[in-house]
Amino acid sequence: MAFVAKTAVLILLWGLFLFWTIEWLIFPTEPGMEYKAGAIKDTQSDFLDLNGPYYLMYTLPVFLFAILTLVYLELLRKYPEREQRTSELPKWSRFWAKISNAMWTQPILVGTPMGILTAADLALIAVVGFGFLWLFCNQLLPALDLVDHTEMKNGRERWMIKVGRVGTWTGRAWYLPMALLFFPISRASPILRLLNIPFEHAVRYHRWLGHLSLWVLLTHSITFSLHIYYTGGEVADGIFTWPRFGVSNLAGVISMIAGIFLWVTSLEVVRKRFFDVFYVTHHMYLLVFAFAAWHVGEFASFYFLGCVMLYFIDRFLRMIQSRDAVSVLSAQVLPSGVVKLKFPKSPSLTYKALGMIYINVPSVSRFEWHPFSTTSSSLENSNDMSICIKPLGGWTRSLLDSLTESEPSKNKSGGCPLPLKLFAEGPYGPERDYFLRYKTLVLVAGGVGITPYMAIIRDLLCRYRMGQEGIPENVELIWCVPRRADLATLKDVAPTQMYPEFGNSKLNIVIRTFVTREGGDGKDEGKAAGLAVGVPVGSEEVLFTAADQQPRREVAHIGQSNVWVAAVIAAATTGFIIVYGIFHIAVVRPNNHSSAPFFFEHGSSHASDGPQGKAFSTAAAVTILFLCMLLGVVVFGGAVVLMWMWSKRSLSKTDAAFMPSPDQVARPGAADLEGNQTSLLDHATIVEGPRPNIADLFEGISGKYPGEDLGVMVSGPESLQDSVAEACRNRNFKYCNTRFQFYSISFDL
């Protein structure tokens, strides 16, 4: 039954996707114009006039796709399927699985300005590029040919008219990247979760689409301004007009100026050095969207309204979660200088081993939200979660200074709360643990990039303790650090404490660490247990510990419930269209008319010479559209959120009755101090000297696991990621029987 339900939902999802794609493909064609005319004739009503057909064709499929995706993800959660290795699949399934894995995990281009590009990345670039060129050229080329065969009036030159045609169709083609722009930036996007694309990986798709959108917007603005200037008698008056009806050139100019300012401040050189400037100015996307809608009119906005409103819903849910501070159970500084924070989570909250959570400390920066990977696993018998923060940049150093300089933080008895107010958002992460499909994992880390791997190892130990089968058996961890003191992070995981049968299990963990800045010639190797002199042991500084902090403000996230998020989207979109229809019948329609030809896509649903009867401007109609979107998200979607919050409080009271006391909760590391159990540091081999040659290391690993598909993950600086990607590509292109499947883990957003 579950299989039938999942199959049915998948068929509906594919149908909606194909319908939406075909809508865009036929958009600039003559058959598309005829289809659109027929659709408008069949679906137009007094409720929405011309907005109704455009809503049905371009916006509603996006909402339905998001809701059905959440239904499918909920079915997968209730009726999970074990992540099968490629070798375990039937012959034909194995073939397609290899093709799919290769698309996403085979580096093709390394060290490009766009980063490391896989076959899937190149395919996405090609599809979006083709779609844009299709929309742009399909009508532009016939229009230019028509200009060549049309007699020009006195004072008009063909190039003037051609420039205007280029401006027209760059503006129309801009709808496509704008319709896709907000999908990758929604942190809890159902579509990203369906494709199992982590948010931190999808951010770069947003960047690419942003560059494309703003290039097109700039081209459209320049070409159309030149056309207006020369055809208007070489005066710029027409560029700065805002008529009551039809196209507003001034609104387009303001949208362009806001877009250029946003564009410049989002460049990497500005974003990394002046994050607050980037963060504040990036909110100018509201101006870009608003003035673009005022420029084109209300029903043309429905081309890209779907993804924009889904983003607003996501942003609203994030705002709800991040409005309350969370408790901090403990804060400590490890010998490596890494700050470890632990805070409580809702018992029902689960997150993936490669999950991340956003942290904001207003006393350090009011605007900056920084992502950090979790170092704990939700499979542990614990009601808390932890992150590690390496003081590298200005924000992280300020956080460490604030913790160490505050006298109340020296209270280790647990009576005084942490002096810093902290807000959390998330956690986010991949929908499925893709590392479970491999028998052997190769984990490469640089510096603080070790933190996500701590979560992976904890997760594997918990799964072995639970008796799960078909999960990774070999873990090859390669870690480069500048100092020996950095290795103390490995002391945080004690395998036998988490899984007492670790020594007799199939799980084999091999750890090789490379200390690159402290002495040595690279020839001396030894076990960490024999090199304890180089690693400060027991020198952690506990800044704060709350044994029994009340009230316990936990991390909880409505995005963890597919049902609740689907209900929010359904309520918000339904409320939006109902309220908008009521406004249209009661306010817009009595002051307007609807006899405009359907192809007049710039401006309101009226002809360019203005409506019959009372004048109701295009700007007013678009403003009503914005108001209805706001009411849909905040009022209707917010009502569902209030219901969720009420149900969460009820569940919290129930869970509190069964919650173990702090002494009963298994705390990683506690057994180390009491039972002197070994940690990962005792299993590590240390090499001092220069950075290792990744290709040589992979050569040795390939010989250990012949014929396997190895899951290779890299977390660290860009240079390390490039080296690992290049090594994977070179080995795979040599047709070796051992294949290295590449995954990049980066939190450089």
XYZ file of C-alpha atoms in Angstrom:
749
model
C 0.000 0.000 0.000
C 2.803 2.397 0.900
C 4.558 1.586 -2.374
C 1.385 2.341 -4.348
C 0.907 5.652 -2.523
C 4.506 6.727 -3.131
C 4.309 5.742 -6.787
C 1.059 7.662 -7.261
C 2.513 10.809 -5.690
C 5.651 10.493 -7.835
C 3.526 10.255 -10.989
C 1.658 13.409 -9.975
C 4.949 15.181 -9.279
C 6.346 14.250 -12.691
C 3.111 15.353 -14.333
C 3.204 18.763 -12.661
C 6.871 19.196 -13.518
C 6.308 18.354 -17.192
C 3.248 20.615 -17.371
C 5.169 23.557 -15.884
C 8.166 22.921 -18.170
C 5.994 22.737 -21.293
C 4.304 26.000 -20.281
C 7.679 27.706 -20.445
C 8.751 26.006 -23.675
C 5.649 27.102 -25.589
C 5.667 30.581 -24.039
C 7.355 32.359 -27.009
C 5.829 30.258 -29.835
C 2.787 30.786 -32.030
C 1.182 27.528 -30.810
C 1.855 28.806 -27.314
C 0.000 32.034 -28.055
C -2.954 30.059 -29.396
C -2.936 27.744 -26.394
C -2.777 30.713 -24.041
C -5.694 32.386 -25.800
C -7.770 29.211 -25.458
C -6.808 28.766 -21.801
C -7.785 32.330 -21.016
C -11.106 31.922 -22.819
C -11.872 28.729 -20.885
C -10.740 29.810 -17.410
C -11.211 33.586 -17.215
C -13.793 34.660 -14.630
C -14.917 37.762 -12.802
C -13.111 36.486 -9.700
C -9.604 37.193 -11.028
C -10.028 38.349 -14.663
C -6.813 37.667 -16.607
C -4.885 36.942 -13.423
C -6.774 33.659 -12.987
C -5.453 31.907 -16.119
C -1.882 33.017 -15.435
C -2.196 31.826 -11.836
C -3.415 28.426 -13.034
C -0.725 28.076 -15.693
C 2.415 29.330 -13.944
C 1.853 29.741 -10.184
C -0.493 27.009 -8.964
C 1.677 24.143 -10.326
C 4.568 25.391 -8.180
C 2.440 25.396 -5.014
C 0.994 21.954 -5.766
C 4.451 20.575 -6.506
C 5.748 21.803 -3.129
C 2.788 20.332 -1.225
C 2.934 16.964 -3.013
C 6.689 16.840 -2.456
C 6.126 17.164 1.289
C 3.508 14.399 1.115
C 6.031 12.169 -0.665
C 8.771 12.985 1.860
C 6.391 12.152 4.704
C 5.633 8.784 3.091
C 9.374 8.126 2.825
C 9.793 9.037 6.482
C 6.997 6.740 7.663
C 7.893 3.918 5.288
C 11.669 4.261 4.856
C 13.650 2.361 2.285
C 17.148 1.228 3.146
C 19.853 3.104 1.242
C 21.118 0.296 -0.994
C 24.635 0.090 -2.309
C 24.994 0.071 -6.075
C 26.313 -3.500 -6.044
C 23.133 -4.708 -4.287
C 20.750 -3.403 -6.970
C 19.350 -5.410 -9.901
C 21.272 -5.163 -13.177
C 19.299 -2.394 -14.884
C 18.757 -0.470 -11.654
C 22.475 -0.758 -11.010
C 23.208 0.763 -14.438
C 20.967 3.791 -13.868
C 22.219 4.189 -10.299
C 25.797 4.367 -11.584
C 24.799 6.979 -14.173
C 22.975 9.037 -11.543
C 25.802 8.803 -9.011
C 28.364 9.753 -11.649
C 26.321 12.807 -12.621
C 26.417 14.198 -9.076
C 29.731 12.831 -7.773
C 32.132 12.966 -10.713
C 34.122 16.227 -10.830
C 34.494 17.428 -14.417
C 35.947 20.928 -14.055
C 38.144 21.877 -11.094
C 39.459 25.276 -10.052
C 37.052 27.297 -12.191
C 35.645 30.716 -11.142
C 32.401 28.831 -10.473
C 34.169 26.277 -8.285
C 34.173 22.496 -8.731
C 31.637 21.478 -11.359
C 30.152 17.995 -11.663
C 28.252 16.631 -14.642
C 24.985 17.475 -12.873
C 26.117 21.085 -12.396
C 26.999 21.371 -16.081
C 23.666 19.791 -17.039
C 21.741 22.305 -14.899
C 23.701 25.185 -16.432
C 22.986 23.839 -19.916
C 19.240 23.387 -19.259
C 18.759 26.873 -17.796
C 20.941 28.389 -20.512
C 18.956 26.650 -23.226
C 15.661 27.715 -21.674
C 16.762 31.341 -21.496
C 18.076 31.387 -25.064
C 14.893 29.665 -26.251
C 12.714 32.343 -24.693
C 15.012 35.107 -25.892
C 15.706 34.056 -29.470
C 12.467 32.352 -30.480
C 10.611 35.628 -30.897
C 13.564 37.997 -31.206
C 14.914 36.551 -34.453
C 11.560 36.760 -36.323
C 11.080 40.260 -34.892
C 14.478 41.391 -36.188
C 13.748 39.844 -39.569
C 10.449 41.713 -39.684
C 12.269 44.992 -39.001
C 14.587 44.282 -41.937
C 11.574 43.937 -44.246
C 9.628 46.906 -42.913
C 9.852 50.374 -44.405
C 11.128 52.850 -41.831
C 9.409 56.165 -41.112
C 11.333 59.407 -41.417
C 13.740 59.889 -38.544
C 13.716 56.195 -37.603
C 16.626 53.883 -38.228
C 16.492 50.123 -38.251
C 19.093 49.728 -35.515
C 16.960 51.844 -33.176
C 14.008 49.520 -33.659
C 16.200 46.406 -33.377
C 17.674 47.623 -30.096
C 14.125 48.060 -28.834
C 13.237 44.505 -29.854
C 16.291 43.205 -27.985
C 15.127 45.156 -24.936
C 11.627 43.699 -25.190
C 12.686 40.079 -25.351
C 15.463 40.288 -22.764
C 12.738 41.574 -20.447
C 10.430 38.676 -21.308
C 13.242 36.100 -21.040
C 14.110 37.517 -17.601
C 10.958 35.852 -16.262
C 12.642 32.406 -16.335
C 15.735 33.070 -14.135
C 13.505 35.147 -11.860
C 11.100 32.193 -11.577
C 14.011 29.941 -10.506
C 16.048 32.399 -8.446
C 14.432 31.785 -5.046
C 14.208 27.986 -5.176
C 17.844 27.326 -4.095
C 17.849 29.985 -1.357
C 14.897 28.555 0.597
C 16.691 26.736 3.412
C 13.935 24.195 4.031
C 12.913 23.987 0.373
C 10.849 20.829 -0.300
C 12.316 20.705 -3.810
C 15.914 20.673 -2.552
C 14.969 17.990 -0.053
C 13.355 15.899 -2.782
C 16.545 16.089 -4.855
C 18.652 15.557 -1.691
C 20.668 18.706 -2.427
C 21.977 20.275 0.803
C 21.215 23.961 1.184
C 24.896 24.922 1.399
C 25.455 23.283 -2.003
C 22.357 24.842 -3.574
C 23.413 28.376 -2.589
C 25.783 28.514 -5.512
C 22.884 27.809 -7.888
C 21.249 30.903 -6.426
C 24.434 32.862 -7.106
C 24.587 31.704 -10.714
C 20.931 32.524 -11.293
C 21.439 35.870 -9.569
C 24.298 36.769 -11.910
C 22.222 35.719 -14.927
C 19.145 37.625 -13.711
C 21.065 40.828 -13.130
C 22.975 40.613 -16.416
C 19.657 40.241 -18.215
C 18.083 43.057 -16.195
C 21.016 45.345 -16.999
C 20.908 44.451 -20.699
C 17.169 45.018 -20.818
C 17.489 48.394 -19.112
C 20.322 49.652 -21.324
C 18.842 48.520 -24.635
C 15.359 49.786 -23.896
C 16.694 53.092 -22.572
C 18.682 53.573 -25.784
C 15.579 52.749 -27.823
C 13.443 55.260 -25.904
C 16.169 57.912 -26.062
C 16.724 57.776 -29.817
C 13.145 57.169 -30.899
C 11.974 59.939 -28.578
C 14.024 62.643 -30.225
C 17.214 62.062 -28.229
C 15.654 63.048 -24.928
C 15.494 60.890 -21.813
C 12.077 62.009 -20.592
C 10.395 58.732 -21.543
C 12.836 56.721 -19.431
C 11.600 58.332 -16.204
C 7.841 58.156 -16.747
C 5.388 56.370 -14.475
C 2.011 56.398 -16.223
C -1.145 55.330 -14.445
C -1.659 52.463 -16.900
C 0.639 50.043 -18.661
C 4.418 49.928 -18.406
C 6.208 52.113 -15.864
C 9.719 52.840 -17.108
C 10.674 54.629 -13.892
C 9.775 51.545 -11.826
C 12.036 49.490 -14.097
C 14.898 51.972 -13.631
C 14.557 51.815 -9.823
C 14.497 48.006 -9.951
C 17.668 48.043 -12.053
C 19.506 50.458 -9.727
C 18.568 48.405 -6.650
C 19.657 45.228 -8.465
C 23.057 46.667 -9.403
C 23.678 47.854 -5.836
C 22.678 44.418 -4.495
C 24.876 42.770 -7.142
C 28.026 44.717 -6.253
C 27.701 44.207 -2.493
C 27.137 40.457 -2.931
C 30.473 39.907 -4.694
C 32.790 37.626 -2.734
C 35.337 40.364 -1.969
C 32.614 42.446 -0.276
C 30.649 39.560 1.240
C 33.619 38.109 3.112
C 35.119 41.375 4.359
C 31.932 43.304 5.085
C 29.281 40.723 5.848
C 26.965 43.180 7.605
C 26.979 45.372 4.480
C 26.220 42.354 2.306
C 23.455 41.151 4.624
C 21.682 44.500 4.883
C 21.933 45.406 1.201
C 20.864 41.931 0.102
C 17.426 42.724 1.463
C 17.148 45.092 -1.468
C 15.841 42.057 -3.353
C 12.489 43.252 -2.022
C 12.928 46.474 -4.009
C 14.056 44.581 -7.111
C 11.005 42.331 -6.973
C 8.508 45.036 -6.011
C 9.536 47.580 -8.621
C 9.862 44.870 -11.271
C 6.243 43.911 -10.550
C 5.186 47.581 -10.693
C 7.041 47.759 -14.002
C 5.404 44.779 -15.722
C 2.004 44.801 -14.029
C 0.105 42.396 -11.836
C -0.762 39.469 -14.073
C 2.699 39.285 -15.690
C 4.033 38.897 -12.125
C 2.358 35.489 -11.917
C 5.149 34.084 -14.124
C 7.545 34.185 -11.163
C 5.185 34.624 -8.219
C 5.207 30.942 -7.201
C 8.860 30.634 -6.198
C 8.879 34.117 -4.650
C 5.947 33.307 -2.381
C 7.422 29.927 -1.384
C 10.555 31.793 -0.347
C 8.501 34.249 1.698
C 6.798 31.315 3.450
C 10.207 29.794 4.206
C 11.468 33.154 5.456
C 8.386 33.560 7.650
C 8.916 30.139 9.257
C 12.572 30.975 9.873
C 11.588 34.244 11.517
C 9.144 32.415 13.810
C 11.828 29.983 14.947
C 14.584 32.546 15.446
C 12.582 35.089 17.451
C 13.225 33.344 20.816
C 16.615 32.843 22.427
C 17.730 29.290 23.187
C 19.339 28.006 26.368
C 23.032 27.162 26.374
C 23.840 24.115 28.471
C 27.609 24.494 28.347
C 30.433 26.373 26.685
C 34.049 25.297 26.703
C 37.278 26.073 24.900
C 39.256 23.056 23.706
C 43.084 23.091 23.664
C 42.906 23.803 19.932
C 41.073 27.051 20.640
C 37.813 25.653 19.277
C 34.719 26.769 21.176
C 32.229 23.988 21.862
C 28.633 25.008 22.578
C 25.904 22.662 23.713
C 22.218 23.563 23.831
C 18.981 21.622 24.339
C 16.769 20.358 21.559
C 13.194 19.224 21.452
C 12.956 15.438 22.006
C 11.059 15.156 18.717
C 13.711 17.085 16.779
C 15.854 14.944 14.491
C 18.660 16.009 12.195
C 21.099 14.369 9.827
C 24.743 13.712 10.579
C 25.733 16.337 8.013
C 23.216 18.836 9.345
C 24.005 22.440 10.128
C 22.458 25.080 12.327
C 22.569 28.875 12.068
C 23.678 30.853 15.128
C 23.172 34.536 15.904
C 24.642 36.383 18.897
C 23.258 39.958 18.926
C 25.979 41.261 21.242
C 28.563 40.265 18.615
C 26.563 41.215 15.522
C 22.878 41.926 15.264
C 22.609 40.822 11.642
C 25.127 38.028 11.130
C 23.850 34.444 11.129
C 26.643 31.915 10.793
C 26.173 28.245 9.851
C 27.972 25.540 11.827
C 27.865 21.803 11.322
C 26.574 19.725 14.211
C 29.117 17.480 15.930
C 26.470 15.362 17.663
C 23.988 12.821 16.334
C 20.261 12.796 16.934
C 20.540 9.011 17.342
C 22.400 9.469 20.623
C 20.519 9.025 23.884
C 20.573 12.737 24.546
C 18.244 15.719 24.506
C 20.920 18.169 23.481
C 23.012 18.994 20.427
C 26.462 20.505 20.051
C 28.507 22.551 17.599
C 32.174 23.532 17.430
C 33.308 27.020 16.422
C 36.871 27.801 15.335
C 37.816 31.464 15.990
C 39.135 32.355 12.529
C 37.226 35.455 11.398
C 36.129 38.634 13.102
C 32.750 37.286 14.235
C 34.086 34.048 15.730
C 36.967 35.838 17.497
C 34.527 38.349 18.957
C 32.378 35.465 20.208
C 35.358 33.861 21.957
C 36.381 37.203 23.484
C 32.851 37.776 24.755
C 32.802 34.349 26.391
C 36.226 34.534 28.028
C 36.055 38.147 29.183
C 32.703 37.811 30.940
C 33.093 37.133 34.662
C 29.700 35.410 35.097
C 30.849 32.758 32.683
C 33.443 31.603 35.211
C 30.639 30.157 37.326
C 30.906 26.423 36.722
C 28.331 25.408 39.282
C 25.489 25.889 36.876
C 23.551 28.557 38.720
C 24.264 31.534 36.470
C 22.991 31.603 32.875
C 25.298 32.192 29.948
C 25.821 35.960 29.724
C 25.338 35.970 25.957
C 21.925 35.837 24.340
C 21.987 33.299 21.520
C 19.458 32.556 18.789
C 19.375 29.445 16.625
C 17.763 28.558 13.323
C 17.581 25.108 11.828
C 18.919 22.497 11.755
C 19.115 21.942 8.013
C 20.797 19.210 6.051
C 20.431 16.575 3.354
C 17.142 14.702 3.327
C 18.873 11.326 3.107
C 22.235 10.261 4.534
C 23.993 9.583 1.246
C 27.142 8.401 3.032
C 25.261 5.279 4.177
C 25.188 3.840 0.656
C 28.962 3.200 0.659
C 30.815 0.350 2.299
C 33.936 2.505 2.609
C 34.123 6.223 3.389
C 37.143 8.407 2.733
C 36.840 11.575 4.819
C 39.318 14.367 4.086
C 39.353 17.398 6.388
C 41.374 20.536 6.840
C 41.399 22.326 10.192
C 37.946 22.820 11.686
C 36.515 20.928 8.705
C 36.734 17.842 10.947
C 33.486 18.758 12.741
C 30.974 17.212 10.297
C 32.969 13.981 10.384
C 32.657 13.798 14.149
C 28.903 13.717 13.590
C 29.250 11.009 10.921
C 31.358 8.786 13.193
C 28.939 9.304 16.095
C 26.064 8.449 13.780
C 27.742 5.228 12.601
C 28.544 4.156 16.173
C 24.915 4.694 17.166
C 23.690 2.701 14.160
C 26.007 -0.194 14.988
C 24.772 -0.084 18.588
C 21.202 -0.283 17.222
C 22.143 -3.328 15.126
C 21.607 -1.808 11.677
C 22.912 -3.693 8.655
C 24.217 -2.547 5.277
C 25.950 0.572 6.592
C 29.605 1.655 6.100
C 32.196 -0.714 7.494
C 35.414 1.201 6.772
C 36.187 4.831 7.554
C 39.456 6.339 6.299
C 39.868 9.745 7.951
C 42.603 12.077 6.649
C 42.997 15.290 8.627
C 45.455 18.141 8.102
C 46.023 20.548 11.012
C 48.624 23.264 11.642
C 49.311 22.352 15.317
C 49.255 19.280 17.533
C 46.894 21.012 19.933
C 44.236 20.950 17.197
C 44.105 17.168 17.455
C 42.362 17.428 20.832
C 39.046 17.645 18.966
C 39.314 13.869 18.450
C 39.072 13.371 22.230
C 35.402 14.339 22.044
C 34.411 10.917 20.628
C 34.988 7.726 22.604
C 33.938 4.790 20.359
C 33.686 2.158 23.100
C 31.664 4.472 25.324
C 29.094 4.989 22.562
C 29.282 1.395 21.277
C 30.783 -1.046 23.837
C 31.265 -3.772 21.188
C 33.266 -1.451 18.929
C 36.468 -3.492 19.297
C 34.771 -6.657 17.992
C 32.562 -5.031 15.351
C 32.891 -4.763 11.575
C 33.408 -1.007 11.852
C 37.032 -0.179 11.096
C 38.138 3.437 11.639
C 41.583 4.466 10.358
C 42.700 7.985 11.259
C 45.746 9.658 9.746
C 46.545 13.172 10.908
C 49.133 15.498 9.394
C 50.593 18.306 11.504
C 51.986 20.794 9.005
C 53.483 23.665 11.044
C 55.195 22.122 14.063
C 58.623 20.644 13.524
C 59.267 17.165 12.164
C 60.527 16.070 8.776
C 57.591 13.807 7.969
C 59.539 10.622 8.697
C 58.500 10.008 12.290
C 55.165 8.392 12.820
C 53.563 7.092 15.948
C 50.344 6.466 17.735
C 48.723 9.404 19.460
C 48.812 7.528 22.746
C 52.565 7.587 22.615
C 52.694 11.248 21.677
C 50.559 12.647 24.442
C 53.302 15.087 25.347
C 52.546 17.070 22.191
C 48.845 17.294 22.898
C 47.589 19.201 25.921
C 45.473 16.699 27.814
C 42.859 17.799 30.318
C 43.479 21.499 29.642
C 40.010 22.317 28.353
C 38.618 25.503 29.850
C 34.990 25.140 30.852
C 33.420 28.564 30.545
C 29.929 27.636 31.583
C 27.889 24.602 32.609
C 24.179 24.678 33.381
C 23.238 21.554 35.323
C 19.567 22.425 35.679
C 18.697 25.588 33.796
C 15.046 26.670 33.923
C 13.246 27.403 31.778
C 14.818 25.062 29.257
C 14.475 26.899 25.929
C 14.978 24.209 23.326
C 15.776 24.251 19.629
C 12.560 23.332 17.831
C 11.715 23.757 14.164
C 8.362 23.467 12.394
C 10.292 22.508 9.256
C 10.901 19.105 10.877
C 7.253 18.214 10.233
C 6.338 17.687 6.594
C 2.637 17.700 7.440
C 2.750 21.039 9.244
C 4.828 22.730 6.536
C 2.482 21.402 3.837
C -0.423 22.797 5.859
C 1.289 26.199 6.102
C 1.896 26.329 2.336
C -1.654 25.208 1.558
C -3.166 27.731 3.976
C -0.963 30.608 2.815
C -1.550 30.045 -0.899
C -5.281 29.391 -0.507
C -5.696 32.433 1.702
C -3.724 34.551 -0.750
C -5.851 33.688 -3.781
C -9.147 34.006 -1.856
C -8.266 37.412 -0.430
C -6.891 38.560 -3.780
C -10.062 37.458 -5.536
C -12.199 39.319 -2.996
C -10.109 42.468 -3.431
C -10.360 42.096 -7.194
C -14.146 41.803 -7.188
C -14.722 44.478 -4.556
C -12.047 47.037 -5.455
C -10.245 46.501 -8.754
C -12.990 45.320 -11.090
C -15.566 48.060 -10.295
C -12.909 50.633 -11.210
C -11.554 48.866 -14.261
C -12.464 46.763 -17.245
C -11.222 43.469 -18.645
C -11.435 43.857 -22.405
C -7.675 43.982 -22.944
C -6.185 41.550 -25.441
C -4.509 38.680 -23.579
C -1.142 39.254 -25.175
C -0.765 42.696 -23.602
C 1.530 41.289 -20.907
C 2.978 44.545 -19.638
C 0.612 46.417 -17.377
C -2.678 45.600 -15.755
C -5.540 43.735 -17.340
C -6.489 46.675 -19.489
C -5.390 48.254 -22.751
C -2.559 50.752 -22.861
C -4.908 53.696 -23.322
C -6.407 53.168 -19.863
C -9.558 51.536 -18.581
C -13.090 52.530 -19.286
C -14.850 54.224 -16.387
C -12.938 55.140 -13.242
C -9.177 55.095 -13.363
C -7.517 52.374 -11.261
C -3.761 52.495 -11.811
C -1.460 49.584 -12.505
C 0.620 50.473 -9.426
C -2.454 50.257 -7.187
C -3.414 46.852 -8.612
C 0.114 45.514 -8.022
C 0.152 46.952 -4.494
C -3.056 45.060 -3.739
C -1.290 41.915 -5.006
C 1.539 42.508 -2.494
C -0.922 43.112 0.318
C -2.744 39.858 -0.423
C 0.540 37.931 -0.466
C 1.372 39.368 2.955
C -2.057 38.496 4.344
C -1.851 34.982 2.897
C 1.532 34.231 4.483
C 1.199 36.027 7.827
C -2.504 35.619 8.623
C -3.476 32.303 7.016
C -0.056 30.635 7.191
C 0.520 32.165 10.629
C -2.703 30.613 11.927
C -1.304 27.163 11.120
C 1.987 28.062 12.812
C 0.090 29.068 15.971
C -1.639 25.683 15.940
C 1.754 23.980 15.639
C 3.156 26.005 18.545
C 0.178 25.045 20.690
C 0.606 21.365 19.841
C 4.346 21.612 20.537
C 3.704 22.960 24.027
C 1.333 20.072 24.710
C 3.908 17.543 23.519
C 6.662 19.233 25.540
C 4.648 18.747 28.726
C 4.138 15.080 27.876
C 7.792 14.545 26.982
C 8.930 16.298 30.167
C 7.255 13.603 32.270
C 9.401 10.939 30.624
C 12.560 12.961 30.144
C 15.557 11.414 31.917
C 17.343 13.482 34.511
C 20.710 15.014 33.596
C 22.462 12.234 35.511
C 20.646 9.561 33.498
C 21.440 11.004 30.083
C 24.408 9.446 28.374
C 26.867 12.272 27.844
C 29.723 11.676 25.360
C 33.012 12.026 27.122
C 31.700 11.341 30.643
C 32.799 7.716 30.546
C 36.240 8.800 29.343
C 36.889 10.600 32.595
C 35.446 7.840 34.772
C 36.418 4.678 32.968
C 39.509 5.938 31.143
C 38.113 4.695 27.840
C 40.029 5.484 24.685
C 38.984 8.243 22.292
C 39.520 8.681 18.559
C 42.751 10.482 19.366
C 44.189 7.216 20.706
C 43.407 5.544 17.363
C 45.095 8.257 15.294
C 48.419 8.098 13.532
C 50.288 11.424 13.539
C 52.708 12.584 10.857
C 54.607 15.839 11.143
C 55.762 17.587 8.026
C 54.391 19.118 4.836
C 50.882 18.664 3.569
C 50.264 15.152 2.236
C 49.970 14.324 -1.430
C 46.292 13.460 -1.820
C 46.874 11.520 -5.033
C 49.429 9.261 -3.306
C 47.086 8.660 -0.365
C 44.264 7.736 -2.733
C 46.598 5.350 -4.534
C 47.118 3.413 -1.312
C 43.424 3.486 -0.410
C 42.515 2.223 -3.897
C 44.717 -0.818 -3.356
C 43.018 -1.615 -0.036
C 39.505 -1.623 -1.480
C 39.706 -2.896 -5.069
C 36.512 -2.833 -7.128
C 34.557 -0.713 -4.641
C 32.704 2.559 -4.977
C 34.257 4.772 -2.307
C 32.380 7.730 -0.852
C 34.933 10.550 -0.734
C 34.001 13.654 1.270
C 36.096 16.759 1.709
C 35.536 19.531 4.225
C 38.009 22.371 4.416
C 39.557 25.256 2.493
C 39.069 25.703 -1.239
C 42.603 24.565 -2.074
C 42.041 21.249 -0.284
C 38.692 20.735 -2.005
C 40.306 21.340 -5.402
C 43.107 18.866 -4.624
C 40.682 16.123 -3.579
C 38.372 16.746 -6.551
C 41.295 16.625 -8.971
C 42.595 13.400 -7.434
C 39.136 11.791 -7.724
C 38.740 12.932 -11.321
C 42.188 11.732 -12.389
C 41.742 8.291 -10.845
C 38.238 7.809 -12.233
C 39.304 8.878 -15.722
C 42.028 6.214 -15.658
C 39.282 3.553 -15.661
C 40.467 2.145 -12.331
C 38.239 -0.547 -10.888
C 37.993 1.471 -7.665
C 35.783 4.538 -8.171
C 36.014 7.635 -6.001
C 32.607 9.339 -5.620
C 33.221 12.979 -4.689
C 31.181 15.051 -2.227
C 32.021 18.566 -1.119
C 31.024 19.837 2.317
C 31.333 23.598 2.563
C 29.725 26.154 4.845
C 31.144 29.163 3.015
C 27.767 30.713 2.208
